[in-house]
Amino acid sequence: MSDVSTKAPVIRLRGVSRTFTGPVDVTALHPTDLEVAQGEFLAVIGPSGSGKSTLLNLLGLLDRPSGGTYELGGVDVASLKDRERTAFRGHGIGFVFQSFHLLPYRTATENVVLAQLYVTRSRARRTEEAVAALRQVGLGHRLDALPPTMSGGERQRVAIARALVNRPELLLCDEPTGNLDSDNSELILRLFEQLHAAGQTIVVITHDHEVARRAGRSVTIRDGVLRDTVEAIGGT
Ligand code: ADP
Ligand code: MG
């Protein structure tokens, strides 16, 4: 690998905040600084209502901050026009959600092929890339399976293959083990560890302490305030 120390961090938040205005304003995220280096595997852990989805939506360019600056891959994303933002999101970020969001009447391969709308690749090349991504997540034997015939863990692996197929700078996951039993969660965590070892930058937002234990670094969010996790995780 090339020299990591000379690279800009993948994520750099400077004083990023989000306030929802209404009869009573709610500051869901207080001014936050966060850097995620290339190749890092970061877990953001916090209880319900702590601001996790707010942070995820900002990191994923699904929402705009009320204040502060966000650089993703060295680009100040506030400078992007709507269409550029959408394209940037399509290329730069692979999303994995708790509920897998697969098309039920399409095979695993077709689900991953369809994620390549933003890239200029021939139909044959899209299929090759989809098969390669499915093999990467250990599903080389399930290429033609339909999602309803797959286990939860297999479905989540299809979703991860779909997120990876465009080689995003950032894999951004929202409660990726939230719908899985412990055996399937374990498979997904091992997959994240493999991807991390291969250099993929991963941010997982979760309330699952096991995920945080397995990540390279974890930060805690509570009442919209992000902190380094200092103590052994446990308790509350
Ligand atoms: P989490 O994902 O950790 O459960 P959220 O980021 O969804 O937390 O919410 C954090 C806080 O912001 C909560 O108090 C929530 O009620 C509030 N909030 C989230 N989205 C909105 C919104 N669109 N309008 C008003 N308040 C919101
Ligand atoms: Mg949430």
Coordinates of C-alpha atoms and ligand atoms in Angstrom, one line a residue:
M1 CA 0.0 0.0 0.0
S2 CA 1.1 3.6 -0.6
D3 CA 2.0 5.9 2.3
V4 CA -1.1 6.5 4.3
S5 CA 0.4 9.4 6.3
T6 CA 0.5 11.6 3.2
K7 CA -3.1 11.1 2.3
A8 CA -6.0 13.4 3.2
P9 CA -8.4 11.7 5.6
V10 CA -11.5 10.3 3.9
I11 CA -13.7 12.2 6.2
R12 CA -13.0 15.5 7.9
L13 CA -15.8 17.2 9.9
R14 CA -15.0 20.6 11.3
G15 CA -17.7 22.0 13.7
V16 CA -20.4 20.2 11.9
S17 CA -23.8 20.6 13.5
R18 CA -27.5 20.0 12.7
T19 CA -30.4 21.7 14.2
F20 CA -34.0 20.9 13.2
T21 CA -36.1 24.0 13.5
G22 CA -39.7 23.9 14.6
P23 CA -41.9 25.1 17.5
V24 CA -39.0 23.9 19.6
D25 CA -35.6 23.7 17.9
V26 CA -33.8 20.4 18.3
T27 CA -30.0 20.3 18.0
A28 CA -29.6 16.7 17.0
L29 CA -25.8 17.1 16.5
H30 CA -23.7 19.7 18.3
P31 CA -20.6 21.1 16.6
T32 CA -18.5 18.1 15.9
D33 CA -15.0 17.5 14.7
L34 CA -14.2 14.1 13.3
E35 CA -11.5 12.7 11.1
V36 CA -11.5 9.2 9.6
A37 CA -8.3 8.1 7.9
Q38 CA -8.2 6.1 4.8
G39 CA -8.5 2.4 5.7
E40 CA -9.9 3.0 9.1
F41 CA -12.8 0.9 10.5
L42 CA -14.7 3.2 12.8
A43 CA -17.8 2.4 14.9
V44 CA -20.1 5.2 16.1
I45 CA -22.1 3.9 19.0
G46 CA -25.0 5.5 20.8
P47 CA -28.4 4.8 22.2
S48 CA -31.7 5.5 20.5
G49 CA -32.3 9.2 19.9
S50 CA -28.6 10.1 20.4
G51 CA -28.1 11.6 16.9
K52 CA -26.8 8.5 15.0
S53 CA -29.1 8.8 12.0
T54 CA -28.6 12.5 11.9
L55 CA -24.8 11.9 11.7
L56 CA -25.2 9.2 9.1
N57 CA -27.4 11.3 6.9
L58 CA -24.8 14.1 7.0
L59 CA -21.9 11.7 6.3
G60 CA -23.8 10.1 3.5
L61 CA -24.7 13.4 1.8
L62 CA -28.4 12.7 2.4
D63 CA -28.7 15.9 4.5
R64 CA -26.8 19.2 4.9
P65 CA -25.2 20.5 8.1
S66 CA -26.6 23.6 9.8
G67 CA -23.0 24.7 10.4
G68 CA -19.4 23.6 9.9
T69 CA -17.6 22.0 7.0
Y70 CA -17.5 18.5 5.7
E71 CA -14.7 17.3 3.4
L72 CA -15.1 13.9 1.9
G73 CA -12.1 12.5 0.0
G74 CA -10.6 16.0 0.1
V75 CA -13.7 17.7 -1.5
D76 CA -15.6 20.3 0.5
V77 CA -19.1 18.9 -0.2
A78 CA -20.9 22.2 0.5
S79 CA -19.4 23.4 -2.8
L80 CA -21.2 20.7 -4.8
K81 CA -24.4 21.4 -6.7
D82 CA -27.3 19.0 -6.2
R83 CA -26.5 16.9 -9.2
E84 CA -22.8 16.7 -8.4
R85 CA -23.6 15.7 -4.9
T86 CA -25.8 12.9 -6.1
A87 CA -23.1 11.7 -8.5
F88 CA -20.4 12.1 -5.8
R89 CA -22.5 10.0 -3.4
G90 CA -23.1 7.3 -6.1
H91 CA -19.3 7.0 -6.7
G92 CA -17.9 7.7 -3.3
I93 CA -20.1 6.1 -0.8
G94 CA -21.5 2.5 -0.5
F95 CA -24.5 2.3 1.8
V96 CA -25.5 -0.7 3.9
F97 CA -28.7 -0.5 5.9
Q98 CA -30.3 -2.6 8.6
S99 CA -33.1 -3.8 6.2
F100 CA -31.3 -5.0 3.1
H101 CA -33.3 -3.1 0.5
L102 CA -32.8 -5.8 -2.2
L103 CA -35.2 -6.3 -5.1
P104 CA -36.9 -9.6 -4.4
Y105 CA -37.6 -10.7 -7.9
R106 CA -34.0 -10.1 -9.1
T107 CA -31.1 -12.5 -8.5
A108 CA -28.2 -11.6 -6.3
T109 CA -26.1 -10.9 -9.3
E110 CA -28.8 -8.7 -10.9
N111 CA -29.2 -6.7 -7.6
V112 CA -25.5 -5.9 -7.7
V113 CA -25.5 -5.2 -11.5
L114 CA -28.2 -2.6 -11.0
A115 CA -26.1 -0.7 -8.5
Q116 CA -23.7 0.3 -11.3
L117 CA -25.8 3.0 -12.9
Y118 CA -23.4 5.7 -12.1
V119 CA -20.4 4.1 -13.7
T120 CA -19.6 3.7 -17.4
R121 CA -19.3 0.0 -17.8
S122 CA -20.6 -2.3 -20.5
R123 CA -23.3 -4.7 -19.5
A124 CA -20.8 -7.6 -19.6
R125 CA -18.4 -5.7 -17.4
R126 CA -21.2 -4.9 -14.9
T127 CA -22.0 -8.6 -14.6
E128 CA -18.3 -9.5 -14.2
E129 CA -17.9 -6.8 -11.5
A130 CA -21.1 -8.0 -9.7
V131 CA -19.9 -11.6 -9.7
A132 CA -16.5 -10.5 -8.4
A133 CA -18.1 -8.5 -5.6
L134 CA -20.4 -11.4 -4.6
R135 CA -17.3 -13.7 -4.5
Q136 CA -15.5 -11.2 -2.4
V137 CA -18.3 -11.4 0.2
G138 CA -18.4 -15.2 0.1
L139 CA -21.5 -15.7 -2.1
G140 CA -19.9 -17.1 -5.2
H141 CA -22.2 -20.1 -4.8
R142 CA -25.4 -18.0 -4.6
L143 CA -25.1 -15.8 -7.7
D144 CA -28.5 -16.8 -9.1
A145 CA -30.4 -17.0 -5.8
L146 CA -33.4 -14.7 -5.2
P147 CA -33.3 -12.7 -2.0
P148 CA -36.4 -14.4 -0.4
T149 CA -34.6 -17.7 -0.6
M150 CA -31.5 -16.4 1.2
S151 CA -30.8 -16.2 4.9
G152 CA -30.6 -12.8 6.5
G153 CA -26.8 -13.0 6.6
E154 CA -26.7 -13.9 2.9
R155 CA -29.0 -11.0 2.1
Q156 CA -26.9 -8.6 4.0
R157 CA -23.8 -9.9 2.2
V158 CA -25.5 -9.2 -1.2
A159 CA -26.2 -5.7 0.1
I160 CA -22.5 -5.3 1.0
A161 CA -21.5 -6.6 -2.4
R162 CA -23.8 -4.0 -3.9
A163 CA -22.3 -1.3 -1.8
L164 CA -18.8 -2.3 -2.8
V165 CA -19.2 -2.8 -6.5
N166 CA -18.4 0.7 -7.5
R167 CA -15.3 0.7 -5.2
P168 CA -16.5 3.5 -3.0
E169 CA -14.0 5.4 -0.8
L170 CA -16.3 5.0 2.1
L171 CA -18.5 2.1 3.2
L172 CA -21.2 3.6 5.4
C173 CA -23.3 1.2 7.4
D174 CA -26.4 1.9 9.5
E175 CA -27.1 -0.9 12.1
P176 CA -25.9 -3.5 9.6
T177 CA -26.4 -6.3 12.1
G178 CA -29.7 -5.0 13.5
N179 CA -31.8 -7.6 11.7
L180 CA -29.5 -10.5 12.1
D181 CA -29.1 -13.3 14.7
S182 CA -25.8 -13.7 16.4
D183 CA -24.4 -16.3 13.9
N184 CA -25.2 -14.1 11.0
S185 CA -23.9 -11.0 12.8
E186 CA -20.7 -12.8 13.4
L187 CA -20.3 -13.5 9.6
I188 CA -20.9 -9.9 8.8
L189 CA -18.4 -8.7 11.4
R190 CA -15.8 -11.1 10.0
L191 CA -16.5 -9.7 6.6
F192 CA -16.0 -6.1 7.8
E193 CA -12.7 -7.2 9.3
Q194 CA -11.6 -8.8 6.0
L195 CA -12.6 -5.6 4.1
H196 CA -10.7 -3.5 6.6
A197 CA -7.6 -5.7 6.3
A198 CA -7.9 -5.1 2.5
G199 CA -7.8 -1.4 3.0
Q200 CA -11.5 -0.4 2.8
T201 CA -12.6 2.6 4.9
I202 CA -15.6 1.6 6.9
V203 CA -17.9 3.6 9.2
V204 CA -20.5 1.7 11.1
I205 CA -23.2 3.4 13.1
T206 CA -24.8 1.1 15.7
H207 CA -26.0 0.5 19.1
D208 CA -24.5 -3.0 19.1
H209 CA -21.5 -3.0 21.4
E210 CA -20.1 -6.1 19.8
V211 CA -19.7 -4.1 16.5
A212 CA -17.8 -1.4 18.4
R213 CA -15.6 -4.0 20.1
R214 CA -14.5 -5.3 16.7
A215 CA -14.0 -2.0 15.0
G216 CA -10.5 -0.5 14.9
R217 CA -11.7 2.6 16.7
S218 CA -15.0 3.6 18.3
V219 CA -16.5 6.9 19.2
T220 CA -19.6 7.4 21.3
I221 CA -22.5 9.7 20.6
R222 CA -24.9 10.8 23.2
D223 CA -27.4 13.7 23.1
G224 CA -25.8 14.8 19.9
V225 CA -22.2 15.0 21.3
L226 CA -19.5 12.8 19.9
R227 CA -16.7 11.6 22.2
D228 CA -13.8 9.2 21.9
T229 CA -14.7 6.0 23.7
V230 CA -12.4 5.9 26.6
E231 CA -13.6 3.3 28.9
A232 CA -14.2 -0.4 28.3
I233 CA -17.6 -0.6 26.7
G234 CA -20.3 -1.9 28.9
G235 CA -22.8 -0.7 31.4
T236 CA -25.6 1.5 30.2
Ligands
ADP1 P1 -30.8 8.0 16.6 O1 -30.6 7.6 15.1 O2 -29.5 7.9 17.4 O3 -31.9 7.3 17.2 P2 -31.7 10.6 15.5 O4 -30.5 11.2 14.8 O5 -32.7 10.0 14.6 O6 -31.2 9.6 16.6 O7 -32.3 11.8 16.4 C1 -31.6 12.6 17.2 C2 -32.5 13.7 17.8 O8 -33.0 14.5 16.8 C3 -33.8 13.1 18.4 O9 -34.1 13.9 19.5 C4 -34.8 13.3 17.3 O10 -36.1 13.4 17.9 C5 -34.4 14.5 16.7 N1 -34.7 14.6 15.2 C6 -34.2 13.7 14.3 N2 -34.7 14.0 13.1 C7 -35.5 15.1 13.2 C8 -36.3 15.9 12.4 N3 -36.3 15.7 11.1 N4 -37.0 16.9 12.9 C9 -37.0 17.2 14.2 N5 -36.2 16.5 15.1 C10 -35.5 15.4 14.6
MG2 MG -31.5 6.1 14.0

